[in-house]
Coordinates of C-alpha atoms and ligand atoms in Angstrom, one line a residue:
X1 CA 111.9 192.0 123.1
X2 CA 115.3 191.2 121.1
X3 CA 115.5 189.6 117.6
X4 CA 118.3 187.9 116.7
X5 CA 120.2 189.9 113.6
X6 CA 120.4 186.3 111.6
X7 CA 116.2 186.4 112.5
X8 CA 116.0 190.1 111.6
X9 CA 117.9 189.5 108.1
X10 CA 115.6 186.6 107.2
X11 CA 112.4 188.6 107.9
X12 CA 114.0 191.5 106.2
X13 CA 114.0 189.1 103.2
X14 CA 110.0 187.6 103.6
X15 CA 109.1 190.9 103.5
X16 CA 110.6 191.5 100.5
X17 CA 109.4 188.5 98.9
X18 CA 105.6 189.1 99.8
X19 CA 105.7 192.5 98.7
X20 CA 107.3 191.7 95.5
X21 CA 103.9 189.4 94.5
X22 CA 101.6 192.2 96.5
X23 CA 101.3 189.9 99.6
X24 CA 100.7 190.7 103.1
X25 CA 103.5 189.0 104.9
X26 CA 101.7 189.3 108.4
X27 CA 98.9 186.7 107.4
X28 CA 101.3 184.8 106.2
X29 CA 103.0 184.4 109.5
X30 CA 100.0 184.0 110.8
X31 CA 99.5 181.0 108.7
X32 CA 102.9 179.7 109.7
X33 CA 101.5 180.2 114.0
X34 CA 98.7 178.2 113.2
X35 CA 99.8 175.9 110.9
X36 CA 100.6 172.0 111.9
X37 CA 103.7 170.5 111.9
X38 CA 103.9 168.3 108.6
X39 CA 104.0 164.5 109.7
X40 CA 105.8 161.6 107.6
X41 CA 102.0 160.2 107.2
X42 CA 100.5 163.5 105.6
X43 CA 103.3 163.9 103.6
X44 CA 103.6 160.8 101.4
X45 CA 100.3 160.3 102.3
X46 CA 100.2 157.1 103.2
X47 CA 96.5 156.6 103.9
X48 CA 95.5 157.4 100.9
X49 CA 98.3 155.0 98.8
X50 CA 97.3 151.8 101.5
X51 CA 93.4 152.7 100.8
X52 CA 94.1 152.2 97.0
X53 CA 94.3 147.9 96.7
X54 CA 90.8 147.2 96.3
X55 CA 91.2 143.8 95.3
X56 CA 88.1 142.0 93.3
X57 CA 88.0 138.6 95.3
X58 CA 88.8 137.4 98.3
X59 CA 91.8 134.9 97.2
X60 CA 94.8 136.6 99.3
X61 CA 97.2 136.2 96.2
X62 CA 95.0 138.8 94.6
X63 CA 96.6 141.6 97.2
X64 CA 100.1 141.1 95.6
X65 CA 98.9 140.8 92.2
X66 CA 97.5 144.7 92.7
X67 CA 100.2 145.9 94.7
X68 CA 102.9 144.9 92.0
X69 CA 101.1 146.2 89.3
X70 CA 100.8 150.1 91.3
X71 CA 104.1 149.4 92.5
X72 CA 105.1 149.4 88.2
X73 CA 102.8 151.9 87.5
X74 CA 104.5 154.3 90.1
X75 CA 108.0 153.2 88.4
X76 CA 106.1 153.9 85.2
X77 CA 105.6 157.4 86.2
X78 CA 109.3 158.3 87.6
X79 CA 110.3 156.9 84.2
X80 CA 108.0 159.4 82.1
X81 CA 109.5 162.1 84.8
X82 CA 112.9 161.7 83.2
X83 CA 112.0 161.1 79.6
X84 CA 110.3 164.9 79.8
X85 CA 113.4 166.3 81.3
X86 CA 115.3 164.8 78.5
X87 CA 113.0 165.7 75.8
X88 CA 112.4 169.7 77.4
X89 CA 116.0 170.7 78.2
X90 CA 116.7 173.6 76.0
X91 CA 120.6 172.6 76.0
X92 CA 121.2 168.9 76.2
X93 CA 124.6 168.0 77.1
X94 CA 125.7 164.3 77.2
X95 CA 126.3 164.2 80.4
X96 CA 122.7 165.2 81.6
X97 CA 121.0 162.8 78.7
X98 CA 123.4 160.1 80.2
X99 CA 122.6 160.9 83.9
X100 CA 118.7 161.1 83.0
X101 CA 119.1 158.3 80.8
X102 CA 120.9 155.9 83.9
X103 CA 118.0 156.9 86.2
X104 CA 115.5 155.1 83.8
X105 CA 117.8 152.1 83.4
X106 CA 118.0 151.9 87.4
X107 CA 114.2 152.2 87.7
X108 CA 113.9 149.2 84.9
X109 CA 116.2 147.3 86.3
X110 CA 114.7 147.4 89.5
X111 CA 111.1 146.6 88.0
X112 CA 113.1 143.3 85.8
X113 CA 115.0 142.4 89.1
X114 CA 111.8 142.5 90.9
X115 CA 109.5 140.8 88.2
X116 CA 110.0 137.4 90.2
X117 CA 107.1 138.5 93.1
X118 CA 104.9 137.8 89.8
X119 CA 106.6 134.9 88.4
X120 CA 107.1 133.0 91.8
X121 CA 104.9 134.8 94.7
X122 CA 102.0 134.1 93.5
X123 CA 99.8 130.4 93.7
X124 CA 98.3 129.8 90.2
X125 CA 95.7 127.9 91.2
X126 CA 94.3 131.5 93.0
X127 CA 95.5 133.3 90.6
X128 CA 93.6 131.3 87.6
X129 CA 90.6 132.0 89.4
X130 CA 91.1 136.0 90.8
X131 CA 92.3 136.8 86.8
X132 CA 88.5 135.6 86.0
X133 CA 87.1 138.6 87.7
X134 CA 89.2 141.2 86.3
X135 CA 88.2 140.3 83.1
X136 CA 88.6 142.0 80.0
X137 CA 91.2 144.1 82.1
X138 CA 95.3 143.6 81.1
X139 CA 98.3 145.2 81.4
X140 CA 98.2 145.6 78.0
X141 CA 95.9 148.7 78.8
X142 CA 99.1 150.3 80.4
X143 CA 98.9 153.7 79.1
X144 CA 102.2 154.6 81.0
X145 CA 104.0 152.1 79.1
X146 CA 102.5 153.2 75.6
X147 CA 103.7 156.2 76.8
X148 CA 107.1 155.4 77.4
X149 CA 107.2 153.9 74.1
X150 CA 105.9 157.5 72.7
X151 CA 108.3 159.5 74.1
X152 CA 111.3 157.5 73.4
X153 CA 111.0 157.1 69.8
X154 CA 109.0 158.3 66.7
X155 CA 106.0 155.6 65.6
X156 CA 107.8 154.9 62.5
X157 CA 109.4 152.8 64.5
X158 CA 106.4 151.4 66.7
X159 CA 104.8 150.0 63.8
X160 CA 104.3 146.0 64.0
X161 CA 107.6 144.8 62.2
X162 CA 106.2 142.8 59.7
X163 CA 104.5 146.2 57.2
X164 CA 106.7 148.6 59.2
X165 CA 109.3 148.9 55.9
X166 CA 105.7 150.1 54.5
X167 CA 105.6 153.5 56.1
X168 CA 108.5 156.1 56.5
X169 CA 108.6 159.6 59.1
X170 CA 107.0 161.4 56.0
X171 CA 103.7 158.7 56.5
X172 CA 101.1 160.6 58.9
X173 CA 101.0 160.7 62.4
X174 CA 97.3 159.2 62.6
X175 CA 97.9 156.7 59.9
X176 CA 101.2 155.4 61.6
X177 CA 99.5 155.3 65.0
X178 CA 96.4 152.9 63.3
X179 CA 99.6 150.8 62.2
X180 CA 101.1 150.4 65.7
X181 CA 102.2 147.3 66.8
X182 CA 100.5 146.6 69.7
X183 CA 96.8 147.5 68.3
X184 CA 97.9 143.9 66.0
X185 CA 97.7 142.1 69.8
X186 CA 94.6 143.2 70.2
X187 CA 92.7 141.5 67.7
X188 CA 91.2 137.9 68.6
X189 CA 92.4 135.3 65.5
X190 CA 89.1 133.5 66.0
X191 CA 86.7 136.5 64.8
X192 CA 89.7 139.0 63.3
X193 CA 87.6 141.9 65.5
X194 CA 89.4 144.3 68.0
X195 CA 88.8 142.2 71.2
X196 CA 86.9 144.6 74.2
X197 CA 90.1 145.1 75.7
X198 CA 91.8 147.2 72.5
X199 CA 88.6 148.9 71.9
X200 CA 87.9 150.4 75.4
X201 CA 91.7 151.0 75.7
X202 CA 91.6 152.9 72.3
X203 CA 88.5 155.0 73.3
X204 CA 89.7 155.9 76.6
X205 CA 93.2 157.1 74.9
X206 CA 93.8 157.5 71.9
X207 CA 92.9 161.5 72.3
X208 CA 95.7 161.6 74.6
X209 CA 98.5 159.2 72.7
X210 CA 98.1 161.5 69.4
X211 CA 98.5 164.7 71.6
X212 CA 101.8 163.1 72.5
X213 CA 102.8 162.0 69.5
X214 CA 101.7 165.1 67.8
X215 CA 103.9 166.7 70.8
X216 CA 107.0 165.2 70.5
X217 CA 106.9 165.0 66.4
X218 CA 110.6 164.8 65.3
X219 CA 111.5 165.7 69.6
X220 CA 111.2 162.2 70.8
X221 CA 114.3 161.1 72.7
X222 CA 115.6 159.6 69.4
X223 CA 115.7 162.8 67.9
X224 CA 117.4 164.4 70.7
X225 CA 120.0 162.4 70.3
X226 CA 120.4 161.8 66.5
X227 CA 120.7 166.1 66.4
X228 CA 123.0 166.1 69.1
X229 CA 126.8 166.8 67.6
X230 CA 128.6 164.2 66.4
X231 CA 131.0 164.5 69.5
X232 CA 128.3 163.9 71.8
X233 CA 126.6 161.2 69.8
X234 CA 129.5 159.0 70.2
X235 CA 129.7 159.7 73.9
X236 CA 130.4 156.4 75.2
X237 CA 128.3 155.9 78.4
X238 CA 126.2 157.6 76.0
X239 CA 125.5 154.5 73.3
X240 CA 125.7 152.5 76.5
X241 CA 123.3 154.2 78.5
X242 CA 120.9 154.3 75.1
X243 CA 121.7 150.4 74.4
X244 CA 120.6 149.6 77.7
X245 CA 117.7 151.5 77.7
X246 CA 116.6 149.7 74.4
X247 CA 117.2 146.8 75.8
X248 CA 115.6 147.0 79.3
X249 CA 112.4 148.2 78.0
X250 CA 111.9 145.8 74.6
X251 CA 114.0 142.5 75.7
X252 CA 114.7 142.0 79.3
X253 CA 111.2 143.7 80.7
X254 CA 109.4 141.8 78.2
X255 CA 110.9 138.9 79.1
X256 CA 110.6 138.7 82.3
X257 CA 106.8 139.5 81.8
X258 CA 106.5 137.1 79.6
X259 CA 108.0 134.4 82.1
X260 CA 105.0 135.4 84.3
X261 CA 102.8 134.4 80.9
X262 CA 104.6 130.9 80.9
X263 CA 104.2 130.0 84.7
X264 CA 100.7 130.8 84.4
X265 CA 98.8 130.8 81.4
X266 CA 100.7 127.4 79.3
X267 CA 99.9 123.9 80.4
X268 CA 101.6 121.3 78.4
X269 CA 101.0 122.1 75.5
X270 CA 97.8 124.1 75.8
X271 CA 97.5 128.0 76.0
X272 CA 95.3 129.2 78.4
X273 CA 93.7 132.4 77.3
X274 CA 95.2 135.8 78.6
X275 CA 92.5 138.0 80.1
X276 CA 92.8 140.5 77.1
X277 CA 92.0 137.5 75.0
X278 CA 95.1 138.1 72.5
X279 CA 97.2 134.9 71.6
X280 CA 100.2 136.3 73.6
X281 CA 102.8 133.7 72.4
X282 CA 102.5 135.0 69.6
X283 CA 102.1 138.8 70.4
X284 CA 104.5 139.1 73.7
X285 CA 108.0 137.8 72.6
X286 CA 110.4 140.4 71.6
X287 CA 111.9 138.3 68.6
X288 CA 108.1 138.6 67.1
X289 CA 108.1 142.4 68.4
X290 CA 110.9 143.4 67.2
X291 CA 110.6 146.9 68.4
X292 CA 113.9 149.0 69.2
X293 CA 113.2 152.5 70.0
X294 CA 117.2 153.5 68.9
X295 CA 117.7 151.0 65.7
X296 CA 120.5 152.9 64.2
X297 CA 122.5 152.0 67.6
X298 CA 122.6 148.4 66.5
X299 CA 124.3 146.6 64.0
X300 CA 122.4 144.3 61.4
X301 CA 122.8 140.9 62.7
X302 CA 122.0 142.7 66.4
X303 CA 119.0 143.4 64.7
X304 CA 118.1 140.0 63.3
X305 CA 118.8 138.2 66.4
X306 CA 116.8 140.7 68.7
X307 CA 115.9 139.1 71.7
X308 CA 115.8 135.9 69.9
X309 CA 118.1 133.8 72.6
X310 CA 116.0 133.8 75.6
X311 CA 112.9 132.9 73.4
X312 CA 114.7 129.8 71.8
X313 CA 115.5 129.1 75.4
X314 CA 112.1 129.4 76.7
X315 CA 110.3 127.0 74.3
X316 CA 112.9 124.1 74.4
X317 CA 112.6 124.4 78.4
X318 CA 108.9 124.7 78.7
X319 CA 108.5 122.2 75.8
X320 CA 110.9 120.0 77.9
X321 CA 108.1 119.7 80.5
Ligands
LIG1 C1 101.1 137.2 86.6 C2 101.4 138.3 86.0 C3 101.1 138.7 84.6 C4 100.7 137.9 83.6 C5 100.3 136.5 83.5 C6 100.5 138.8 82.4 C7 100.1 138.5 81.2 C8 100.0 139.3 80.1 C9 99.4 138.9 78.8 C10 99.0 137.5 78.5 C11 99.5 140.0 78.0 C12 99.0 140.0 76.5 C13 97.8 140.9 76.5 C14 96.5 140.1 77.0 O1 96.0 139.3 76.2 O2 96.1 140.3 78.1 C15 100.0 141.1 78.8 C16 100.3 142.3 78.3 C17 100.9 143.3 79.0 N1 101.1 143.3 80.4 FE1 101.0 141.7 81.6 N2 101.0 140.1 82.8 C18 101.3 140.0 84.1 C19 101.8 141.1 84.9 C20 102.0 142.4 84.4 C21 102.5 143.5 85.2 C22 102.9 143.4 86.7 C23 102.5 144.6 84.4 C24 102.9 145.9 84.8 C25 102.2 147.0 84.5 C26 102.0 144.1 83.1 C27 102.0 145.0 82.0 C28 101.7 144.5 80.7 C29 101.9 145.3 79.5 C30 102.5 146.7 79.4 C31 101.4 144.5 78.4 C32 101.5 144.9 77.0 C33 102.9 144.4 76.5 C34 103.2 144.7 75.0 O3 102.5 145.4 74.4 O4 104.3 144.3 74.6 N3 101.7 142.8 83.1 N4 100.3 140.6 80.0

């Protein structure tokens, strides 16, 4: 039997690769004989992925509700895939931070765009009654998004704004990570305790959000650029691409998010209480926030007015109601 020499050449080469890591390249073909051709449904393993919305109730609204939130998480993930490139390249150019940097703001973009199949696509009469057996669980247990937060920026400047002039990048990691902004949410203003939400979020990761903190100590994407030569730091799509990203993340996400809080948890003038049990009117808005993950990118009065606008807006419509 004839082998074809562009056959030949490519077994020539196996053979070298197998014996190079002490393999026997005959069971290897073997394997390849008996192996099965790979299908689109094995691959992205689509079986699996549709087997994992286990909804709670039997309210049909509760389907999307889960969906969406995977749907983020998975965006949440592709996110954190870039943020690692950016923070483990060896030589950072501009161009790659900016390329990396434009994938995240596509992927956030998409998730703002998209933040409407919570907002509108949803009835709230179901969903006031599905949220009541997912209780104490919330988004706010997002562990992807704390981590986002983690790798962009050093927690001297995720500490909740009004004590974060208290504490500077010489204050330790643990004592800045007790003074992070978000563990403020999750105390209830009735009893001033950490409400069940924070304290089984903190215990099943705060192991893992000092590792990374501890990881990326003066490496976060912050630092990457700040040490990054001055040519490079003025980069334009550069700023833009950072700006963006600082602004898809702390205003517009959080805004659109907290549109979703509007339409379904205020009545009148009432608050109905979030499912983590914070008061989130005064805990979501990005004007009370006030983080910025890149605050030397932004001028003072940028600073003072952050996402301030939209908020205004917000209360005079709903209040209009
Ligand atoms: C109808 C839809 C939604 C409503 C009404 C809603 C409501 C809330 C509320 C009230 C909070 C404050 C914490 C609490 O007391 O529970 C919160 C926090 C949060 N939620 Fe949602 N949420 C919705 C959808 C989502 C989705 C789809 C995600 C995506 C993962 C998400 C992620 C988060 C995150 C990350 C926080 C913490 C925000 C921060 O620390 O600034 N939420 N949500």
């Amino acid at each position: 039997m004839e082998i074809k020499p562009e056959i030949a050449e490519r077994i020539i080469k196996l053979e070298e690769k197998f014996k190079n890591s002490g393999q026997d390249m005959g069971s290897y073909l073997d394997g390849l004989l008996y192996d099965r051709y790979l299908s689109y449904w094995d691959y992205i393993e689509v079986d699996t992925l549709l087997s994992l919305q286990k909804t709670n109730t039997h309210f049909p609204d509760e389907m999307i509700f889960i969906t969406y939130h995977q749907i983020t998480e998975l965006y949440f993930k592709l996110i954190i895939h870039e943020q690692k490139q950016i923070i483990e390249s060896a030589t950072l150019t501009a161009s790659f931070f900016t390329e990396k940097l434009n994938r995240i703001n596509r992927y956030f973009r998409i998730l703002i765009d998209s933040f409407d199949v919570m907002i509108k696509g949803m009835e709230r009469e179901q969903f006031l009654k599905f949220r009541m057996a997912l209780l104490p669980a919330s988004g706010f247990q997002s562990a992807q998004f704390r981590m986002i937060e983690l790798y962009s920026t050093p927690l001297e400047n995720l500490v909740s704004a009004e004590i974060r002039n208290d504490f500077s990048e010489k204050t330790s990691i643990d004592e800045l990570y007790e003074n992070i902004y978000w563990k403020k949410g999750g105390i209830d203003l009735e009893t001033g305790e950490k409400t069940l939400t924070l304290k089984q979020f903190e215990k099943r990761y705060t192991p893992r959000f000092l590792r990374i903190a501890n990881a990326v100590y003066e490496n976060t994407i912050y630092h990457r650029y700040l040490k990054m030569h001055e040519d490079d730091r003025n980069d334009k799509d550069l700023v833009k691409a950072m700006r963006n990203l600082d602004v898809n993340v702390n205003i517009n996400w959080l805004l659109m998010h907290m549109g979703a809080a509007y339409r379904y948890l205020s009545k009148d003038k009432e608050t109905v209480k979030a499912t983590g049990g914070t008061n989130w009117k005064k805990f979501l808005p990005p004007s009370f926030q006030r983080i910025s993950f890149f605050p030397d990118l932004w001028s003072k009065e940028e600073k003072e007015n952050w996402g301030k606008q939209w908020v205004n807006h917000t209360f005079n419509t709903e209040n209009k109601k």
